[in-house]
């Protein structure tokens, strides 16, 4: 059966100033594509040749996948280390003479800090030469900056659907991407496992396994070189690289700094209050197990109603 999922095109806005972003776009908490922002020399300068010689042969750890859909839950990819210049050239070609898994394998780099467990990604530290070519739109307070993540992906590579707990700008420097997004309101239809959706193929989902997925409203946009996508915290996104491309994400802290998990280097650990609430809920559910089934069912339904009354937003459709 064809999937009848509601679709909305993400709003595209040209030449949005910082003031207009903060007064009109940001408070709506919906994704928007910002066009015509000043991003520096990177949009013209970052060819395959320039990239490969700019940062030379320093080692980078990359994801290598034999299939286009990368799946973080089943881990259908391997991590390999390559010199940066070799990696860039391989990611840019379609068929490989040298490869790890297959001649049409896909590559993906997501830059990490010096120690990925303790340090955030910061293009100024990991790729200082390339960082000089970029003007990051500072549409947030400087002290709210969290990380700047440098990304390179092969043509055809599709990342899993996931959410982050911080606001971010996805700056498409070169190449084209298609992004599919889902609102936090549609969590119930996305079959989550942690921060990731189990529905891998958002275009041809397995509806026997994921029947509710059709109810999720799909927001969609296509990014060209120089476009910047604002992705508000908690919005799910699925990224398909239509061409070899280079992008940069900037994450910033939308909540007070102390709301976030101190050990979070990727911007994807739930705020500490949310983690605590979920632990408390798990304890409450454990306690219900002391009752026979019909009582458990009765009190569980009442708990659900109470959560809805106390914590759900009233203005959701």
CSV table of C-alpha atoms in Angstrom, one decimal:
chain,number,residue,atom,x,y,z
A,1,UNK,CA,0.0,0.0,0.0
A,2,UNK,CA,1.3,3.5,-0.8
A,3,UNK,CA,2.1,5.5,2.3
A,4,UNK,CA,-0.3,8.4,2.8
A,5,UNK,CA,1.8,10.4,5.2
A,6,UNK,CA,1.0,14.2,5.5
A,7,UNK,CA,3.9,16.3,4.1
A,8,UNK,CA,4.8,19.9,4.7
A,9,UNK,CA,7.6,21.8,3.0
A,10,UNK,CA,10.0,23.5,5.4
A,11,UNK,CA,9.8,27.3,5.2
A,12,UNK,CA,12.6,28.9,3.2
A,13,UNK,CA,13.7,32.4,4.1
A,14,UNK,CA,16.2,34.7,2.3
A,15,UNK,CA,18.6,37.1,4.0
A,16,UNK,CA,17.3,36.7,7.5
A,17,UNK,CA,19.2,39.0,9.9
A,18,UNK,CA,20.0,37.9,13.4
A,19,UNK,CA,17.3,40.2,14.8
A,20,UNK,CA,14.6,38.8,12.5
A,21,UNK,CA,15.8,35.2,13.3
A,22,UNK,CA,15.5,35.9,17.1
A,23,UNK,CA,12.2,37.7,16.9
A,24,UNK,CA,10.3,35.8,14.2
A,25,UNK,CA,11.9,32.4,13.4
A,26,UNK,CA,13.4,31.2,16.7
A,27,UNK,CA,10.3,31.5,18.9
A,28,UNK,CA,8.2,29.4,16.6
A,29,UNK,CA,10.4,26.3,17.3
A,30,UNK,CA,9.9,25.0,13.8
A,31,UNK,CA,12.7,24.2,11.3
A,32,UNK,CA,13.5,26.8,8.6
A,33,UNK,CA,15.9,27.0,5.8
A,34,UNK,CA,17.9,30.3,5.8
A,35,UNK,CA,19.3,31.3,2.4
A,36,UNK,CA,21.8,33.9,1.4
A,37,UNK,CA,23.7,34.1,4.8
A,38,UNK,CA,27.3,35.2,4.7
A,39,UNK,CA,29.3,32.0,5.3
A,40,UNK,CA,32.8,33.0,4.2
A,41,UNK,CA,35.1,31.6,1.5
A,42,UNK,CA,34.2,27.9,2.2
A,43,UNK,CA,31.3,27.8,-0.2
A,44,UNK,CA,33.5,28.4,-3.2
A,45,UNK,CA,36.9,27.3,-2.0
A,46,UNK,CA,36.1,23.8,-0.6
A,47,UNK,CA,36.7,21.6,-3.7
A,48,UNK,CA,38.0,18.0,-3.3
A,49,UNK,CA,41.5,19.2,-4.2
A,50,UNK,CA,41.6,22.0,-1.8
A,51,UNK,CA,40.1,20.0,1.1
A,52,UNK,CA,42.5,17.1,0.6
A,53,UNK,CA,45.6,19.3,0.6
A,54,UNK,CA,44.4,21.8,3.2
A,55,UNK,CA,44.5,19.5,6.2
A,56,UNK,CA,47.0,17.0,4.7
A,57,UNK,CA,47.3,13.4,5.9
A,58,UNK,CA,46.2,13.6,9.5
A,59,UNK,CA,44.2,10.6,10.6
A,60,UNK,CA,40.5,10.7,10.8
A,61,UNK,CA,38.1,8.0,12.1
A,62,UNK,CA,35.2,7.4,9.6
A,63,UNK,CA,32.1,5.3,9.3
A,64,UNK,CA,32.2,2.9,6.3
A,65,UNK,CA,29.0,1.3,5.1
A,66,UNK,CA,28.3,-1.2,2.4
A,67,UNK,CA,24.7,-0.1,2.1
A,68,UNK,CA,23.3,3.5,1.7
A,69,UNK,CA,21.0,3.4,4.8
A,70,UNK,CA,23.2,3.6,7.8
A,71,UNK,CA,21.6,2.1,10.9
A,72,UNK,CA,22.9,3.0,14.3
A,73,UNK,CA,20.7,0.4,16.1
A,74,UNK,CA,21.9,-2.6,14.1
A,75,UNK,CA,25.4,-1.0,13.6
A,76,UNK,CA,25.5,-2.0,9.9
A,77,UNK,CA,28.8,-0.1,9.4
A,78,UNK,CA,32.3,-0.3,10.5
A,79,UNK,CA,34.7,2.4,11.8
A,80,UNK,CA,38.0,2.8,10.0
A,81,UNK,CA,40.9,5.2,10.2
A,82,UNK,CA,42.2,6.9,7.1
A,83,UNK,CA,44.5,9.9,6.4
A,84,UNK,CA,42.2,12.9,5.8
A,85,UNK,CA,43.3,13.5,2.2
A,86,UNK,CA,42.8,9.8,1.2
A,87,UNK,CA,39.4,9.9,2.9
A,88,UNK,CA,38.2,13.0,1.1
A,89,UNK,CA,39.2,11.5,-2.3
A,90,UNK,CA,37.5,8.2,-1.6
A,91,UNK,CA,34.3,9.8,-0.3
A,92,UNK,CA,34.1,11.9,-3.5
A,93,UNK,CA,34.3,8.9,-5.8
A,94,UNK,CA,31.5,6.5,-6.6
A,95,UNK,CA,33.4,3.3,-7.3
A,96,UNK,CA,36.5,2.6,-5.3
A,97,UNK,CA,39.7,0.8,-6.5
A,98,UNK,CA,40.7,0.6,-2.8
A,99,UNK,CA,38.1,-0.2,-0.3
A,100,UNK,CA,37.3,-1.9,3.0
A,101,UNK,CA,34.0,-3.7,2.4
A,102,UNK,CA,32.9,-3.3,-1.2
A,103,UNK,CA,33.8,-1.1,-4.3
A,104,UNK,CA,30.6,1.0,-3.9
A,105,UNK,CA,30.9,1.5,-0.1
A,106,UNK,CA,29.9,4.8,1.4
A,107,UNK,CA,31.9,7.0,3.7
A,108,UNK,CA,30.9,9.4,6.5
A,109,UNK,CA,33.0,11.6,8.7
A,110,UNK,CA,31.5,13.2,11.8
A,111,UNK,CA,34.3,15.1,13.5
A,112,UNK,CA,34.8,14.5,17.2
A,113,UNK,CA,36.9,16.0,20.0
A,114,UNK,CA,40.5,15.0,20.8
A,115,UNK,CA,39.1,12.5,23.3
A,116,UNK,CA,35.6,11.7,22.0
A,117,UNK,CA,34.4,10.7,25.4
A,118,UNK,CA,35.4,14.0,27.1
A,119,UNK,CA,35.9,16.7,24.4
A,120,UNK,CA,33.3,18.3,22.1
A,121,UNK,CA,33.9,18.6,18.4
A,122,UNK,CA,35.2,22.1,17.5
A,123,UNK,CA,36.2,22.8,13.9
A,124,UNK,CA,38.7,25.5,15.1
A,125,UNK,CA,40.6,22.8,17.0
A,126,UNK,CA,40.3,19.7,14.8
A,127,UNK,CA,40.5,21.5,11.4
A,128,UNK,CA,42.0,24.9,12.1
A,129,UNK,CA,43.0,25.6,8.5
A,130,UNK,CA,39.5,24.9,7.2
A,131,UNK,CA,37.9,26.8,10.1
A,132,UNK,CA,39.5,30.0,8.8
A,133,UNK,CA,37.3,29.8,5.6
A,134,UNK,CA,34.1,29.7,7.6
A,135,UNK,CA,31.9,32.4,9.0
A,136,UNK,CA,29.5,30.7,11.4
A,137,UNK,CA,26.2,32.7,11.7
A,138,UNK,CA,26.2,33.7,15.3
A,139,UNK,CA,22.5,33.9,15.8
A,140,UNK,CA,22.9,32.9,19.5
A,141,UNK,CA,24.9,34.2,22.4
A,142,UNK,CA,28.6,33.3,22.2
A,143,UNK,CA,28.7,31.7,25.7
A,144,UNK,CA,25.8,29.4,24.6
A,145,UNK,CA,28.0,27.8,21.9
A,146,UNK,CA,28.3,24.0,22.4
A,147,UNK,CA,30.1,22.5,19.4
A,148,UNK,CA,30.8,22.8,15.7
A,149,UNK,CA,30.8,19.5,13.9
A,150,UNK,CA,32.5,19.0,10.6
A,151,UNK,CA,30.8,16.4,8.3
A,152,UNK,CA,31.6,14.9,5.0
A,153,UNK,CA,29.5,12.2,3.3
A,154,UNK,CA,29.5,10.2,0.1
A,155,UNK,CA,26.7,10.6,-2.4
A,156,UNK,CA,23.7,8.4,-1.6
A,157,UNK,CA,24.5,8.0,2.1
A,158,UNK,CA,21.4,8.2,4.4
A,159,UNK,CA,21.7,8.7,8.1
A,160,UNK,CA,19.3,7.3,10.7
A,161,UNK,CA,16.4,9.4,12.0
A,162,UNK,CA,17.3,10.9,15.4
A,163,UNK,CA,16.9,13.9,17.7
A,164,UNK,CA,19.4,16.1,19.5
A,165,UNK,CA,18.7,17.9,22.7
A,166,UNK,CA,20.2,21.2,21.5
A,167,UNK,CA,19.3,23.7,18.9
A,168,UNK,CA,21.5,23.6,15.8
A,169,UNK,CA,22.3,25.0,12.4
A,170,UNK,CA,23.1,22.6,9.7
A,171,UNK,CA,25.3,24.6,7.3
A,172,UNK,CA,25.5,23.0,3.9
A,173,UNK,CA,28.8,24.1,2.5
A,174,UNK,CA,29.0,22.1,-0.7
A,175,UNK,CA,26.8,19.4,-2.3
A,176,UNK,CA,23.0,18.8,-1.9
A,177,UNK,CA,21.1,17.1,0.8
A,178,UNK,CA,17.5,16.1,1.4
A,179,UNK,CA,16.3,16.4,5.0
A,180,UNK,CA,13.2,14.8,6.3
A,181,UNK,CA,12.1,16.1,9.8
A,182,UNK,CA,9.4,15.1,12.3
A,183,UNK,CA,8.1,17.2,15.1
A,184,UNK,CA,8.6,16.1,18.8
A,185,UNK,CA,4.8,15.9,19.0
A,186,UNK,CA,4.9,12.9,16.7
A,187,UNK,CA,7.2,10.9,18.9
A,188,UNK,CA,4.4,8.3,19.5
A,189,UNK,CA,4.6,7.3,15.8
A,190,UNK,CA,8.3,7.1,15.4
A,191,UNK,CA,9.1,3.8,17.3
A,192,UNK,CA,12.0,5.2,19.3
A,193,UNK,CA,14.9,3.4,20.8
A,194,UNK,CA,16.7,6.0,22.8
A,195,UNK,CA,17.2,9.1,20.7
A,196,UNK,CA,16.8,7.1,17.4
A,197,UNK,CA,13.9,5.9,15.4
A,198,UNK,CA,13.7,2.2,14.4
A,199,UNK,CA,12.1,3.2,11.1
A,200,UNK,CA,15.1,3.3,8.8
A,201,UNK,CA,13.6,3.8,5.4
A,202,UNK,CA,11.4,6.8,5.8
A,203,UNK,CA,10.4,6.6,2.1
A,204,UNK,CA,9.4,2.9,2.1
A,205,UNK,CA,8.7,2.0,5.7
A,206,UNK,CA,7.7,-1.5,6.8
A,207,UNK,CA,4.1,-0.7,7.7
A,208,UNK,CA,3.4,-4.1,9.1
A,209,UNK,CA,6.1,-3.6,11.6
A,210,UNK,CA,5.5,0.2,12.1
A,211,UNK,CA,1.8,0.7,11.4
A,212,UNK,CA,1.6,4.1,13.2
A,213,UNK,CA,4.4,5.7,11.2
A,214,UNK,CA,2.0,6.9,8.6
A,215,UNK,CA,0.5,9.3,11.2
A,216,UNK,CA,3.7,11.2,11.6
A,217,UNK,CA,3.7,14.4,9.7
A,218,UNK,CA,6.7,14.7,7.4
A,219,UNK,CA,8.5,18.0,7.0
A,220,UNK,CA,10.9,18.1,4.0
A,221,UNK,CA,13.5,20.3,2.5
A,222,UNK,CA,16.4,20.2,0.0
A,223,UNK,CA,19.6,22.0,0.9
A,224,UNK,CA,21.9,23.4,-1.7
A,225,UNK,CA,25.4,24.7,-1.1
A,226,UNK,CA,25.2,27.8,1.1
A,227,UNK,CA,21.8,26.9,2.7
A,228,UNK,CA,21.5,26.8,6.5
A,229,UNK,CA,18.8,24.7,8.1
A,230,UNK,CA,17.7,25.6,11.6
A,231,UNK,CA,16.8,22.4,13.5
A,232,UNK,CA,15.2,23.1,16.9
A,233,UNK,CA,16.1,20.8,19.8
A,234,UNK,CA,14.0,17.6,19.9
A,235,UNK,CA,13.1,17.7,16.2
A,236,UNK,CA,13.8,14.4,14.5
A,237,UNK,CA,15.8,14.5,11.3
A,238,UNK,CA,16.9,12.1,8.6
A,239,UNK,CA,19.6,13.2,6.3
A,240,UNK,CA,20.2,11.9,2.7
A,241,UNK,CA,23.3,13.2,0.9
A,242,UNK,CA,22.2,13.4,-2.8
A,243,UNK,CA,25.8,14.3,-3.7
A,244,UNK,CA,29.2,14.2,-2.1
A,245,UNK,CA,29.1,17.1,0.3
A,246,UNK,CA,30.7,19.0,3.1
A,247,UNK,CA,28.6,20.4,6.0
A,248,UNK,CA,29.1,21.9,9.4
A,249,UNK,CA,26.7,21.7,12.3
A,250,UNK,CA,26.7,24.3,15.1
A,251,UNK,CA,25.0,23.3,18.3
A,252,UNK,CA,24.2,25.8,21.0
A,253,UNK,CA,22.6,25.5,24.4
A,254,UNK,CA,19.0,26.7,24.3
A,255,UNK,CA,18.3,25.8,28.0
A,256,UNK,CA,20.3,27.0,30.9
A,257,UNK,CA,23.8,25.4,30.8
A,258,UNK,CA,23.2,23.4,34.0
A,259,UNK,CA,20.2,21.6,32.5
A,260,UNK,CA,22.5,19.5,30.3
A,261,UNK,CA,24.3,16.3,31.2
A,262,UNK,CA,27.9,17.2,32.0
A,263,UNK,CA,29.2,14.1,30.2
A,264,UNK,CA,27.4,14.9,27.0
A,265,UNK,CA,30.0,15.5,24.2
A,266,UNK,CA,27.6,14.9,21.2
A,267,UNK,CA,24.6,17.0,22.3
A,268,UNK,CA,22.3,14.0,22.4
A,269,UNK,CA,22.0,13.0,26.1
A,270,UNK,CA,18.6,13.9,27.6
A,271,UNK,CA,18.6,16.8,30.0
A,272,UNK,CA,19.3,15.7,33.5
A,273,UNK,CA,15.8,16.4,34.8
A,274,UNK,CA,14.3,14.3,32.0
A,275,UNK,CA,16.7,11.4,32.8
A,276,UNK,CA,15.7,11.6,36.4
A,277,UNK,CA,12.0,11.7,35.7
A,278,UNK,CA,12.3,8.6,33.5
A,279,UNK,CA,14.2,6.7,36.3
A,280,UNK,CA,11.4,7.7,38.8
A,281,UNK,CA,8.8,6.5,36.4
A,282,UNK,CA,10.6,3.2,35.9
A,283,UNK,CA,10.5,2.8,39.7
A,284,UNK,CA,6.8,3.6,39.8
A,285,UNK,CA,6.1,0.9,37.2
A,286,UNK,CA,8.1,-1.6,39.1
A,287,UNK,CA,6.0,-0.8,42.2
A,288,UNK,CA,2.8,-1.5,40.2
A,289,UNK,CA,4.0,-5.0,39.6
A,290,UNK,CA,3.1,-5.8,43.2
A,291,UNK,CA,-0.6,-5.7,42.2
A,292,UNK,CA,-2.6,-8.3,40.2
A,293,UNK,CA,-3.1,-7.6,36.5
A,294,UNK,CA,-6.5,-5.9,36.5
A,295,UNK,CA,-5.4,-3.5,39.2
A,296,UNK,CA,-2.1,-2.8,37.4
A,297,UNK,CA,-4.1,-2.0,34.3
A,298,UNK,CA,-6.5,0.3,36.1
A,299,UNK,CA,-3.8,2.3,37.9
A,300,UNK,CA,-1.5,2.5,34.9
A,301,UNK,CA,-4.3,4.0,32.8
A,302,UNK,CA,-5.0,6.6,35.6
A,303,UNK,CA,-1.2,7.4,35.7
A,304,UNK,CA,-1.3,8.0,31.9
A,305,UNK,CA,-4.2,10.4,32.3
A,306,UNK,CA,-2.4,12.2,35.1
A,307,UNK,CA,0.7,12.6,33.0
A,308,UNK,CA,-1.4,14.0,30.1
A,309,UNK,CA,-3.2,16.4,32.4
A,310,UNK,CA,-0.1,17.6,34.2
A,311,UNK,CA,2.6,17.7,31.6
A,312,UNK,CA,1.2,17.7,28.0
A,313,UNK,CA,0.9,21.0,26.2
A,314,UNK,CA,-2.6,22.2,25.7
A,315,UNK,CA,-2.0,23.8,22.3
A,316,UNK,CA,-1.0,20.7,20.4
A,317,UNK,CA,-3.4,19.4,17.7
